[in-house]
Every structure is written in C-alpha cells, then in structure tokens.
PDB file of C-alpha atoms in Angstrom:
ATOM      1  CA  UNK C  95       0.061   0.003  -0.012  1.00 95.00           C
ATOM      2  CA  UNK C  96       1.754   3.294  -1.217  1.00 98.00           C
ATOM      3  CA  UNK C  97       1.003   6.295   1.025  1.00 98.00           C
ATOM      4  CA  UNK C  98       1.886   9.853   0.607  1.00 98.00           C
ATOM      5  CA  UNK C  99       1.700  12.296   3.580  1.00 98.00           C
ATOM      6  CA  UNK C 100       0.570  16.021   3.635  1.00 99.00           C
ATOM      7  CA  UNK C 101       1.604  18.491   6.267  1.00 98.00           C
ATOM      8  CA  UNK C 102       0.315  22.077   6.057  1.00 98.00           C
ATOM      9  CA  UNK C 103       2.726  24.471   8.064  1.00 98.00           C
ATOM     10  CA  UNK C 104       2.429  28.249   8.740  1.00 98.00           C
ATOM     11  CA  UNK C 105       5.040  29.936  11.022  1.00 98.00           C
ATOM     12  CA  UNK C 106       5.665  27.086  13.496  1.00 98.00           C
ATOM     13  CA  UNK C 107       9.210  25.872  12.640  1.00 98.00           C
ATOM     14  CA  UNK C 108       9.952  24.268  15.919  1.00 98.00           C
ATOM     15  CA  UNK C 109       6.594  22.022  15.962  1.00 98.00           C
ATOM     16  CA  UNK C 110       7.073  21.326  12.208  1.00 98.00           C
ATOM     17  CA  UNK C 111      10.453  19.926  13.012  1.00 98.00           C
ATOM     18  CA  UNK C 112       8.998  17.853  15.798  1.00 98.00           C
ATOM     19  CA  UNK C 113       6.112  16.613  13.343  1.00 98.00           C
ATOM     20  CA  UNK C 114       8.643  15.667  10.593  1.00 98.00           C
ATOM     21  CA  UNK C 115      10.962  13.652  12.904  1.00 98.00           C
ATOM     22  CA  UNK C 116       7.704  11.670  14.089  1.00 98.00           C
ATOM     23  CA  UNK C 117       6.912  11.070  10.500  1.00 98.00           C
ATOM     24  CA  UNK C 118      10.668   9.784   9.953  1.00 98.00           C
ATOM     25  CA  UNK C 119      10.142   7.505  12.812  1.00 98.00           C
ATOM     26  CA  UNK C 120       7.001   5.651  11.578  1.00 98.00           C
ATOM     27  CA  UNK C 121       7.136   1.797  11.626  1.00 98.00           C
ATOM     28  CA  UNK C 122       5.378   2.019   8.104  1.00 98.00           C
ATOM     29  CA  UNK C 123       7.321   3.804   5.485  1.00 97.00           C
ATOM     30  CA  UNK C 124       5.922   6.721   3.722  1.00 98.00           C
ATOM     31  CA  UNK C 125       6.503   7.078  -0.026  1.00 98.00           C
ATOM     32  CA  UNK C 126       6.526  10.953  -0.241  1.00 98.00           C
ATOM     33  CA  UNK C 127       5.807  13.844   2.159  1.00 98.00           C
ATOM     34  CA  UNK C 128       4.225  16.858   0.704  1.00 98.00           C
ATOM     35  CA  UNK C 129       4.684  20.077   2.670  1.00 98.00           C
ATOM     36  CA  UNK C 130       2.526  23.103   2.012  1.00 98.00           C
ATOM     37  CA  UNK C 131       4.216  26.234   3.425  1.00 98.00           C
ATOM     38  CA  UNK C 132       1.620  28.871   3.626  1.00 98.00           C
ATOM     39  CA  UNK C 133       4.190  31.497   3.154  1.00 97.00           C
ATOM     40  CA  UNK C 134       5.656  31.364   6.405  1.00 98.00           C
ATOM     41  CA  UNK C 135       8.005  34.220   7.724  1.00 97.00           C
ATOM     42  CA  UNK C 136       9.655  32.574  10.560  1.00 97.00           C
ATOM     43  CA  UNK C 137      12.587  30.566   8.848  1.00 97.00           C
ATOM     44  CA  UNK C 138      10.606  27.713   7.718  1.00 98.00           C
ATOM     45  CA  UNK C 139      11.516  28.549   4.063  1.00 98.00           C
ATOM     46  CA  UNK C 140      15.121  28.178   4.676  1.00 98.00           C
ATOM     47  CA  UNK C 141      14.653  25.028   6.749  1.00 98.00           C
ATOM     48  CA  UNK C 142      12.656  23.294   4.063  1.00 98.00           C
ATOM     49  CA  UNK C 143      14.964  24.004   1.319  1.00 97.00           C
ATOM     50  CA  UNK C 144      17.579  21.613   2.794  1.00 97.00           C
ATOM     51  CA  UNK C 145      15.152  18.678   3.046  1.00 98.00           C
ATOM     52  CA  UNK C 146      16.022  15.650   0.379  1.00 96.00           C
ATOM     53  CA  UNK C 147      13.819  16.175  -2.685  1.00 94.00           C
ATOM     54  CA  UNK C 148      13.616  12.431  -3.143  1.00 95.00           C
ATOM     55  CA  UNK C 149      11.424  12.274   0.184  1.00 97.00           C
ATOM     56  CA  UNK C 150       9.798  15.740   0.320  1.00 98.00           C
ATOM     57  CA  UNK C 151       7.786  17.734  -2.170  1.00 98.00           C
ATOM     58  CA  UNK C 152       7.802  21.160  -0.880  1.00 98.00           C
ATOM     59  CA  UNK C 153       5.282  23.753  -2.177  1.00 98.00           C
ATOM     60  CA  UNK C 154       5.592  27.427  -0.794  1.00 98.00           C
ATOM     61  CA  UNK C 155       2.467  29.375  -1.596  1.00 98.00           C
ATOM     62  CA  UNK C 156       2.616  33.085  -2.718  1.00 97.00           C
ATOM     63  CA  UNK C 157       0.418  34.077   0.177  1.00 97.00           C
ATOM     64  CA  UNK C 158      -1.303  32.384   3.139  1.00 98.00           C
ATOM     65  CA  UNK C 159      -4.218  30.306   1.612  1.00 98.00           C
ATOM     66  CA  UNK C 160      -5.304  29.031   5.162  1.00 98.00           C
ATOM     67  CA  UNK C 161      -5.504  25.477   6.422  1.00 98.00           C
ATOM     68  CA  UNK C 162      -8.289  24.700   3.979  1.00 98.00           C
ATOM     69  CA  UNK C 163      -6.368  25.916   0.945  1.00 98.00           C
ATOM     70  CA  UNK C 164      -3.208  24.154   2.076  1.00 98.00           C
ATOM     71  CA  UNK C 165      -5.107  20.773   2.453  1.00 98.00           C
ATOM     72  CA  UNK C 166      -6.664  21.093  -0.862  1.00 98.00           C
ATOM     73  CA  UNK C 167      -3.592  21.959  -2.695  1.00 98.00           C
ATOM     74  CA  UNK C 168      -1.755  19.274  -0.767  1.00 98.00           C
ATOM     75  CA  UNK C 169      -4.170  16.504  -1.183  1.00 98.00           C
ATOM     76  CA  UNK C 170      -4.324  17.235  -5.097  1.00 98.00           C
ATOM     77  CA  UNK C 171      -0.553  17.111  -5.306  1.00 98.00           C
ATOM     78  CA  UNK C 172      -0.261  13.826  -3.199  1.00 98.00           C
ATOM     79  CA  UNK C 173      -2.883  12.121  -5.148  1.00 98.00           C
ATOM     80  CA  UNK C 174      -1.601  13.124  -8.658  1.00 97.00           C
ATOM     81  CA  UNK C 175       1.899  12.023  -7.497  1.00 97.00           C
ATOM     82  CA  UNK C 176       0.323   8.369  -7.249  1.00 97.00           C
ATOM     83  CA  UNK C 177      -0.598   6.683  -4.248  1.00 98.00           C
ATOM     84  CA  UNK C 178      -3.333   4.517  -2.694  1.00 98.00           C
ATOM     85  CA  UNK C 179      -3.894   6.666   0.469  1.00 98.00           C
ATOM     86  CA  UNK C 180      -2.943  10.076   1.626  1.00 99.00           C
ATOM     87  CA  UNK C 181      -2.208  11.053   5.340  1.00 99.00           C
ATOM     88  CA  UNK C 182      -3.293  14.428   6.337  1.00 99.00           C
ATOM     89  CA  UNK C 183      -2.186  16.494   9.241  1.00 98.00           C
ATOM     90  CA  UNK C 184      -1.265  20.133  10.589  1.00 98.00           C
ATOM     91  CA  UNK C 185       2.360  21.064  11.672  1.00 98.00           C
ATOM     92  CA  UNK C 186       1.397  20.535  15.219  1.00 98.00           C
ATOM     93  CA  UNK C 187       0.289  16.875  14.966  1.00 98.00           C
ATOM     94  CA  UNK C 188       2.873  14.473  16.400  1.00 98.00           C
ATOM     95  CA  UNK C 189       1.870  10.955  15.606  1.00 98.00           C
ATOM     96  CA  UNK C 190       3.298   7.921  17.615  1.00 98.00           C
ATOM     97  CA  UNK C 191       5.669   5.737  15.785  1.00 98.00           C
ATOM     98  CA  UNK C 192       3.016   3.176  15.070  1.00 98.00           C
ATOM     99  CA  UNK C 193       0.192   5.464  14.280  1.00 98.00           C
ATOM    100  CA  UNK C 194       0.431   5.144  10.576  1.00 98.00           C
ATOM    101  CA  UNK C 195       0.913   1.306  10.819  1.00 97.00           C
ATOM    102  CA  UNK C 196      -2.157   1.061  12.842  1.00 97.00           C
ATOM    103  CA  UNK C 197      -4.135   2.999  10.195  1.00 97.00           C
ATOM    104  CA  UNK C 198      -2.935   0.834   7.561  1.00 97.00           C
ATOM    105  CA  UNK C 199      -4.106  -2.258   9.319  1.00 95.00           C
ATOM    106  CA  UNK C 200      -7.767  -0.867   9.515  1.00 96.00           C
ATOM    107  CA  UNK C 201      -7.593   0.167   5.987  1.00 96.00           C
ATOM    108  CA  UNK C 202      -6.349  -3.214   4.698  1.00 95.00           C
ATOM    109  CA  UNK C 203      -9.214  -4.837   6.635  1.00 94.00           C
ATOM    110  CA  UNK C 204     -11.708  -2.975   4.531  1.00 94.00           C
ATOM    111  CA  UNK C 205     -10.408  -1.911   1.029  1.00 92.00           C
ATOM    112  CA  UNK C 206     -13.741   0.186   0.716  1.00 96.00           C
ATOM    113  CA  UNK C 207     -12.843   2.582   3.599  1.00 97.00           C
ATOM    114  CA  UNK C 208     -13.062   6.074   2.553  1.00 98.00           C
ATOM    115  CA  UNK C 209     -10.966   7.381   5.415  1.00 98.00           C
ATOM    116  CA  UNK C 210      -9.519   6.005   8.586  1.00 98.00           C
ATOM    117  CA  UNK C 211      -8.656   8.445  11.467  1.00 98.00           C
ATOM    118  CA  UNK C 212      -6.357   8.224  14.503  1.00 98.00           C
ATOM    119  CA  UNK C 213      -7.406   8.666  17.978  1.00 98.00           C
ATOM    120  CA  UNK C 214      -6.208  12.306  18.839  1.00 98.00           C
ATOM    121  CA  UNK C 215      -5.133  13.087  22.267  1.00 98.00           C
ATOM    122  CA  UNK C 216      -3.472  16.239  23.901  1.00 98.00           C
ATOM    123  CA  UNK C 217       0.015  16.395  25.412  1.00 96.00           C
ATOM    124  CA  UNK C 218      -1.135  14.960  28.651  1.00 97.00           C
ATOM    125  CA  UNK C 219      -2.600  11.900  26.952  1.00 96.00           C
ATOM    126  CA  UNK C 220      -6.259  13.038  27.434  1.00 97.00           C
ATOM    127  CA  UNK C 221      -8.551  12.949  24.476  1.00 97.00           C
ATOM    128  CA  UNK C 222      -8.374  16.283  22.589  1.00 97.00           C
ATOM    129  CA  UNK C 223     -11.771  17.797  22.652  1.00 94.00           C
ATOM    130  CA  UNK C 224     -11.575  19.439  19.418  1.00 93.00           C
ATOM    131  CA  UNK C 225     -10.527  16.259  17.318  1.00 96.00           C
ATOM    132  CA  UNK C 226     -12.732  13.376  18.428  1.00 96.00           C
ATOM    133  CA  UNK C 227     -14.262  11.475  15.371  1.00 97.00           C
ATOM    134  CA  UNK C 228     -18.121  11.370  15.090  1.00 97.00           C
ATOM    135  CA  UNK C 229     -18.637   7.633  16.038  1.00 97.00           C
ATOM    136  CA  UNK C 230     -21.682   5.804  14.587  1.00 97.00           C
ATOM    137  CA  UNK C 231     -23.696   4.060  17.282  1.00 96.00           C
ATOM    138  CA  UNK C 232     -26.322   1.431  17.571  1.00 95.00           C
ATOM    139  CA  UNK C 233     -29.711   1.891  19.204  1.00 95.00           C
ATOM    140  CA  UNK C 234     -28.274   1.075  22.456  1.00 95.00           C
ATOM    141  CA  UNK C 235     -25.607   3.775  22.002  1.00 95.00           C
ATOM    142  CA  UNK C 236     -22.552   1.381  21.531  1.00 93.00           C
ATOM    143  CA  UNK C 237     -20.117   2.374  18.774  1.00 94.00           C
ATOM    144  CA  UNK C 238     -20.064  -0.212  15.788  1.00 93.00           C
ATOM    145  CA  UNK C 239     -16.828  -1.936  15.546  1.00 92.00           C
ATOM    146  CA  UNK C 240     -15.241  -3.131  12.400  1.00 91.00           C
ATOM    147  CA  UNK C 241     -16.043  -7.066  12.418  1.00 82.00           C
ATOM    148  CA  UNK C 242     -12.420  -7.991  13.713  1.00 73.00           C
ATOM    149  CA  UNK C 243     -12.496  -7.228  17.473  1.00 60.00           C
ATOM    150  CA  UNK C 244      -8.634  -7.279  17.741  1.00 68.00           C
ATOM    151  CA  UNK C 245      -8.355  -4.026  15.555  1.00 74.00           C
ATOM    152  CA  UNK C 246     -10.274  -1.781  18.066  1.00 91.00           C
ATOM    153  CA  UNK C 247     -11.601  -0.013  14.933  1.00 95.00           C
ATOM    154  CA  UNK C 248     -15.008   1.784  14.916  1.00 96.00           C
ATOM    155  CA  UNK C 249     -17.335   3.209  12.194  1.00 97.00           C
ATOM    156  CA  UNK C 250     -17.415   6.893  12.194  1.00 98.00           C
ATOM    157  CA  UNK C 251     -18.968   9.545   9.978  1.00 98.00           C
ATOM    158  CA  UNK C 252     -16.580  12.471  10.155  1.00 98.00           C
ATOM    159  CA  UNK C 253     -13.304  13.613  11.764  1.00 98.00           C
ATOM    160  CA  UNK C 254     -10.572  16.392  11.828  1.00 98.00           C
ATOM    161  CA  UNK C 255      -7.579  16.564   9.565  1.00 98.00           C
ATOM    162  CA  UNK C 256      -5.414  15.650  12.574  1.00 98.00           C
ATOM    163  CA  UNK C 257      -4.007  12.346  11.396  1.00 98.00           C
ATOM    164  CA  UNK C 258      -6.527  11.059   8.817  1.00 98.00           C
ATOM    165  CA  UNK C 259      -5.840   8.337   6.219  1.00 98.00           C
ATOM    166  CA  UNK C 260      -7.849   9.224   3.012  1.00 98.00           C
ATOM    167  CA  UNK C 261      -8.555   6.814   0.144  1.00 98.00           C
ATOM    168  CA  UNK C 262      -7.360   7.885  -3.090  1.00 98.00           C
ATOM    169  CA  UNK C 263     -10.495   6.388  -4.723  1.00 97.00           C
ATOM    170  CA  UNK C 264     -12.580   8.422  -2.546  1.00 98.00           C
ATOM    171  CA  UNK C 265     -10.727  11.652  -3.540  1.00 98.00           C
ATOM    172  CA  UNK C 266     -11.424  11.067  -7.149  1.00 98.00           C
ATOM    173  CA  UNK C 267     -15.008  10.193  -6.392  1.00 98.00           C
ATOM    174  CA  UNK C 268     -15.977  13.400  -4.146  1.00 98.00           C
ATOM    175  CA  UNK C 269     -13.479  15.857  -5.148  1.00 98.00           C
ATOM    176  CA  UNK C 270     -11.165  18.131  -3.045  1.00 98.00           C
ATOM    177  CA  UNK C 271     -11.717  19.857   0.291  1.00 98.00           C
ATOM    178  CA  UNK C 272     -13.122  23.203  -0.292  1.00 98.00           C
ATOM    179  CA  UNK C 273     -10.097  25.641  -0.373  1.00 98.00           C
ATOM    180  CA  UNK C 274     -12.324  28.686   0.113  1.00 98.00           C
ATOM    181  CA  UNK C 275     -13.197  27.876   3.659  1.00 98.00           C
ATOM    182  CA  UNK C 276      -9.737  29.290   4.522  1.00 98.00           C
ATOM    183  CA  UNK C 277     -10.045  27.753   8.183  1.00 97.00           C
ATOM    184  CA  UNK C 278     -12.518  25.825  10.159  1.00 96.00           C
ATOM    185  CA  UNK C 279     -15.107  23.333   9.133  1.00 97.00           C
ATOM    186  CA  UNK C 280     -13.207  22.132   5.940  1.00 98.00           C
ATOM    187  CA  UNK C 281     -12.277  18.844   7.713  1.00 98.00           C
ATOM    188  CA  UNK C 282     -15.731  18.087   9.004  1.00 97.00           C
ATOM    189  CA  UNK C 283     -17.390  18.948   5.585  1.00 98.00           C
ATOM    190  CA  UNK C 284     -14.955  16.947   3.557  1.00 98.00           C
ATOM    191  CA  UNK C 285     -14.920  13.719   5.775  1.00 98.00           C
ATOM    192  CA  UNK C 286     -18.709  13.882   5.935  1.00 97.00           C
ATOM    193  CA  UNK C 287     -18.910  14.125   2.215  1.00 98.00           C
ATOM    194  CA  UNK C 288     -16.769  10.956   2.063  1.00 98.00           C
ATOM    195  CA  UNK C 289     -19.010   9.009   4.484  1.00 98.00           C
ATOM    196  CA  UNK C 290     -22.151  10.210   2.833  1.00 97.00           C
ATOM    197  CA  UNK C 291     -20.888   9.064  -0.567  1.00 98.00           C
ATOM    198  CA  UNK C 292     -21.195   5.517   0.708  1.00 97.00           C
ATOM    199  CA  UNK C 293     -17.772   4.886   2.061  1.00 97.00           C
ATOM    200  CA  UNK C 294     -17.430   3.028   5.311  1.00 97.00           C
ATOM    201  CA  UNK C 295     -15.218   5.050   7.447  1.00 98.00           C
ATOM    202  CA  UNK C 296     -13.307   4.205  10.696  1.00 97.00           C
ATOM    203  CA  UNK C 297     -11.551   5.368  13.951  1.00 98.00           C
ATOM    204  CA  UNK C 298      -8.480   3.302  14.469  1.00 97.00           C
ATOM    205  CA  UNK C 299      -8.276   3.191  18.192  1.00 96.00           C
ATOM    206  CA  UNK C 300      -4.697   1.977  18.511  1.00 96.00           C
ATOM    207  CA  UNK C 301      -3.431   4.671  16.118  1.00 98.00           C
ATOM    208  CA  UNK C 302      -2.564   7.725  18.431  1.00 98.00           C
ATOM    209  CA  UNK C 303      -1.529  11.120  17.370  1.00 98.00           C
ATOM    210  CA  UNK C 304      -0.759  14.134  19.708  1.00 98.00           C
ATOM    211  CA  UNK C 305      -2.101  17.426  18.881  1.00 98.00           C
ATOM    212  CA  UNK C 306       0.046  20.075  20.526  1.00 97.00           C
ATOM    213  CA  UNK C 307      -2.112  22.902  20.933  1.00 94.00           C
ATOM    214  CA  UNK C 308      -1.384  25.446  23.636  1.00 90.00           C
ATOM    215  CA  UNK C 309      -4.388  24.166  25.535  1.00 90.00           C
ATOM    216  CA  UNK C 310      -6.908  21.187  25.188  1.00 92.00           C
ATOM    217  CA  UNK C 311      -9.827  23.193  23.907  1.00 87.00           C
ATOM    218  CA  UNK C 312     -12.807  23.050  21.548  1.00 84.00           C
ATOM    219  CA  UNK C 313     -13.423  26.142  19.173  1.00 81.00           C
ATOM    220  CA  UNK C 314     -16.196  27.573  21.621  1.00 88.00           C
ATOM    221  CA  UNK C 315     -16.703  31.226  21.217  1.00 94.00           C
ATOM    222  CA  UNK C 316     -17.289  31.925  24.922  1.00 91.00           C
ATOM    223  CA  UNK C 317     -13.853  30.536  25.746  1.00 86.00           C
ATOM    224  CA  UNK C 318     -11.276  31.171  22.930  1.00 88.00           C
ATOM    225  CA  UNK C 319      -8.561  33.785  23.480  1.00 87.00           C
ATOM    226  CA  UNK C 320      -9.646  37.246  22.387  1.00 92.00           C
ATOM    227  CA  UNK C 321      -7.063  37.237  19.572  1.00 92.00           C
ATOM    228  CA  UNK C 322      -9.010  34.611  17.826  1.00 93.00           C
ATOM    229  CA  UNK C 323     -11.884  36.692  17.276  1.00 96.00           C
ATOM    230  CA  UNK C 324     -11.138  37.188  13.655  1.00 97.00           C
ATOM    231  CA  UNK C 325     -11.313  33.383  12.954  1.00 96.00           C
ATOM    232  CA  UNK C 326     -15.023  33.337  13.979  1.00 97.00           C
ATOM    233  CA  UNK C 327     -15.797  34.945  10.581  1.00 98.00           C
ATOM    234  CA  UNK C 328     -14.655  31.883   8.975  1.00 98.00           C
ATOM    235  CA  UNK C 329     -16.330  29.575  11.289  1.00 97.00           C
ATOM    236  CA  UNK C 330     -19.739  31.409  11.088  1.00 98.00           C
ATOM    237  CA  UNK C 331     -19.594  31.724   7.236  1.00 98.00           C
ATOM    238  CA  UNK C 332     -18.730  28.062   6.604  1.00 98.00           C
ATOM    239  CA  UNK C 333     -21.200  26.743   9.059  1.00 98.00           C
ATOM    240  CA  UNK C 334     -23.829  28.572   7.040  1.00 98.00           C
ATOM    241  CA  UNK C 335     -22.623  26.826   3.827  1.00 98.00           C
ATOM    242  CA  UNK C 336     -23.064  23.638   5.714  1.00 97.00           C
ATOM    243  CA  UNK C 337     -26.488  24.676   6.779  1.00 97.00           C
ATOM    244  CA  UNK C 338     -27.307  25.436   3.282  1.00 97.00           C
ATOM    245  CA  UNK C 339     -26.683  21.808   1.983  1.00 95.00           C
ATOM    246  CA  UNK C 340     -29.353  20.593   4.819  1.00 95.00           C
ATOM    247  CA  UNK C 341     -32.009  23.480   4.445  1.00 97.00           C
ATOM    248  CA  UNK C 342     -32.879  23.800   0.843  1.00 95.00           C
ATOM    249  CA  UNK C 343     -35.959  26.345   1.408  1.00 97.00           C
ATOM    250  CA  UNK C 344     -34.447  29.750   1.117  1.00 96.00           C
ATOM    251  CA  UNK C 345     -36.794  31.318   3.815  1.00 97.00           C
ATOM    252  CA  UNK C 346     -35.921  28.403   6.399  1.00 98.00           C
ATOM    253  CA  UNK C 347     -32.295  28.741   5.477  1.00 98.00           C
ATOM    254  CA  UNK C 348     -32.557  32.499   6.390  1.00 98.00           C
ATOM    255  CA  UNK C 349     -34.300  31.640   9.578  1.00 98.00           C
ATOM    256  CA  UNK C 350     -31.802  28.986  10.294  1.00 98.00           C
ATOM    257  CA  UNK C 351     -28.882  31.511   9.859  1.00 98.00           C
ATOM    258  CA  UNK C 352     -30.659  34.191  11.945  1.00 98.00           C
ATOM    259  CA  UNK C 353     -31.045  31.596  14.842  1.00 98.00           C
ATOM    260  CA  UNK C 354     -27.478  30.788  14.555  1.00 98.00           C
ATOM    261  CA  UNK C 355     -26.488  34.483  15.079  1.00 98.00           C
ATOM    262  CA  UNK C 356     -28.782  34.673  17.925  1.00 98.00           C
ATOM    263  CA  UNK C 357     -27.059  31.787  19.659  1.00 98.00           C
ATOM    264  CA  UNK C 358     -23.624  33.257  18.659  1.00 98.00           C
ATOM    265  CA  UNK C 359     -24.764  36.519  20.478  1.00 98.00           C
ATOM    266  CA  UNK C 360     -25.837  34.560  23.500  1.00 97.00           C
ATOM    267  CA  UNK C 361     -22.556  32.945  23.883  1.00 97.00           C
ATOM    268  CA  UNK C 362     -20.606  36.036  23.223  1.00 97.00           C
ATOM    269  CA  UNK C 363     -22.424  37.781  26.172  1.00 97.00           C
ATOM    270  CA  UNK C 364     -20.578  35.575  28.480  1.00 95.00           C
ATOM    271  CA  UNK C 365     -17.263  37.093  27.470  1.00 96.00           C
ATOM    272  CA  UNK C 366     -15.638  40.250  29.223  1.00 95.00           C
ATOM    273  CA  UNK C 367     -17.462  43.322  27.838  1.00 96.00           C
ATOM    274  CA  UNK C 368     -14.178  44.713  26.362  1.00 96.00           C
ATOM    275  CA  UNK C 369     -13.712  41.634  24.082  1.00 96.00           C
ATOM    276  CA  UNK C 370     -17.426  41.367  22.809  1.00 97.00           C
ATOM    277  CA  UNK C 371     -17.448  43.728  19.938  1.00 97.00           C
ATOM    278  CA  UNK C 372     -14.649  41.876  18.020  1.00 97.00           C
ATOM    279  CA  UNK C 373     -16.520  38.677  18.148  1.00 97.00           C
ATOM    280  CA  UNK C 374     -19.850  40.027  17.238  1.00 98.00           C
ATOM    281  CA  UNK C 375     -18.384  41.940  14.281  1.00 98.00           C
ATOM    282  CA  UNK C 376     -16.870  38.677  13.064  1.00 98.00           C
ATOM    283  CA  UNK C 377     -19.885  36.593  13.442  1.00 98.00           C
ATOM    284  CA  UNK C 378     -22.205  39.158  11.900  1.00 98.00           C
ATOM    285  CA  UNK C 379     -20.015  39.587   8.708  1.00 98.00           C
ATOM    286  CA  UNK C 380     -19.653  35.719   8.747  1.00 98.00           C
ATOM    287  CA  UNK C 381     -23.512  35.227   8.936  1.00 98.00           C
ATOM    288  CA  UNK C 382     -24.170  37.813   6.336  1.00 98.00           C
ATOM    289  CA  UNK C 383     -21.604  36.581   3.867  1.00 98.00           C
ATOM    290  CA  UNK C 384     -22.886  33.019   4.498  1.00 98.00           C
ATOM    291  CA  UNK C 385     -26.135  33.592   3.003  1.00 98.00           C
ATOM    292  CA  UNK C 386     -24.677  33.682  -0.337  1.00 97.00           C
ATOM    293  CA  UNK C 387     -21.302  31.675   0.011  1.00 98.00           C
ATOM    294  CA  UNK C 388     -21.582  28.991  -2.437  1.00 97.00           C
ATOM    295  CA  UNK C 389     -17.928  27.654  -3.333  1.00 98.00           C
ATOM    296  CA  UNK C 390     -17.580  25.014  -5.956  1.00 97.00           C
ATOM    297  CA  UNK C 391     -15.959  21.795  -5.278  1.00 98.00           C
ATOM    298  CA  UNK C 392     -12.805  20.947  -7.489  1.00 98.00           C
ATOM    299  CA  UNK C 393     -12.701  17.460  -8.998  1.00 98.00           C
ATOM    300  CA  UNK C 394      -9.607  15.775 -10.311  1.00 98.00           C
ATOM    301  CA  UNK C 395      -9.512  14.218 -13.736  1.00 95.00           C
ATOM    302  CA  UNK C 396     -10.084  10.601 -13.610  1.00 89.00           C
ATOM    303  CA  UNK C 397      -6.876   8.365 -13.846  1.00 83.00           C
ATOM    304  CA  UNK C 398      -6.410   6.531 -17.086  1.00 74.00           C
ATOM    305  CA  UNK C 399      -5.822   2.707 -16.227  1.00 64.00           C
TER     306      UNK C 399
END
C-alpha cells in the first residue's frame, strides 16, 4: 500500500520539525511527504530548502491560503503524484511511531474504507476535545466495530484533519476539500462528504496522534482567546454553507442563519465586555456573507488505467 503524506505549515518551525521527526520515525514507510508552506515568515522556508527532494515535495504558496487551501492543494498534489492513500495533518500533529501502521491495518481490513482516522490526544494523554471522531452508534449507544475485534476500529462519519488516512479512490469520487473555507469546518465537511458518498469510515483506536495545541480546547466562542476573534468570521460563514446543504428552502435557511447568529450573540455575552465587539463583528459578517457563500468543489481528472 503506497502512502503519501501531507503536512500544512504556517510559522511554527519548531513544531514542524517535531512533526517531521515523528514521520521519519514511523514503523510503516511513507512514499512521499508533501509539505505546503503557507508563506511562512519565521525561517521555515530556509529549513525546507534543505530537505531531500527524493522524499519531500515542498510547495511554498505566494500568500497564506489557510489550512483549507493548504489541505486542498496538498491532497491534490499527493494524489496526482500516485498513491493508494494520503495521510493528512497539521504541523502541530505529532503521531506516535506506530500511528500509520495502525491506520494501515484498518484500511487493509476494509479496502472500501473512505478514510481511517487516529485517536487524537492532547500532550497529557487525555482525548483532545476538538478532534474526536463522530462515531456511529447502534440503538443502545454502542459504537459499531469493524468485524474484527482485535483491531479496535469503529465506524465513524466525520473527523478532523489531525491524522487521517484518506482513500485516493474516494478523492477521485468526491473531489477535494473546499479551499475557500480558509480555516475551520473544512475537515468536517470533507470527511462527511466521503462517508455520505457511501464509503465506510473508521476510527483506528490503536493509532495515536498528539495534537500539540497551547491548551486542550474546543473552538467555543465563549472560551477562545480574544485574539482569535477574527477566526469566527470563517466559522460562522462556513457553518452557513453547511446549513445550506441541509436546508434547501430559502426562507427556512434564512431563519436558520438568523437563529445561529442569535446563539452566537448569547454565547458572546458570557465574555468580558471589552472583548465582545470584535467577536460580534466577526460572526455578523460571517453570517451575512454565509447567506450567499456557495464555493464550487474541485474534482480531479479521472486516472487512465
């Protein structure tokens, strides 16, 4: 099974080095590592120029195209370079040495699998609240296992881009992640697109990746640092797009967005007064632009066999 890897990086050189060292230490050998440098200004460019070109394919963008743009470009590059699966992650993802090997075991057990994701933990070993897969459960609330109990693999419908193995066949079928999202929701939209296309998807419980964020947080608007306010423009706008896929009636969609804005306002009211305006401005613009935000999915040309 040939596997290419995609790492998207922006101004986090020390974490990137740690991530790449973890990739080099994998017990399952990678074919190619594609690095998308989102126009970093911290010395990343000089460091990447010294990597061996036989193993690494480095693309430096002319401007910061966000995580979404990076993953879309990286996945496209990795698939067209030729492989069976592509392993996606950010530069602050540190997979344990057997992480890929465990993903491959599950993917090998079901060749129709659209994606297989890792169990994502924070640095203290606790599950990272932002990166837990959306498990599919039975009527009793139990997760649905892959019919091989020894693998600790469970059916899921969505996951984050923090250590996920994506089937190349699924990419050709459903297209690329939406680059216009810039940040946030791109991974949820894309993995859900794959599972809704009919591919069984799995969480590989024995595949462990650490997500080295500053804290073990979820992107909750009432709790995020004040300097994150601008990001909620993208969260609000992109969530509107996801709602538009579910609510086809224009009037009901408008009411849905209005209610979403109302919930945002309520949650922002829990913040310190001095911080509220920046968050309110971001979500107001996001919801307004989200009413007409309809990006097109890019598809890859079908391979000739």
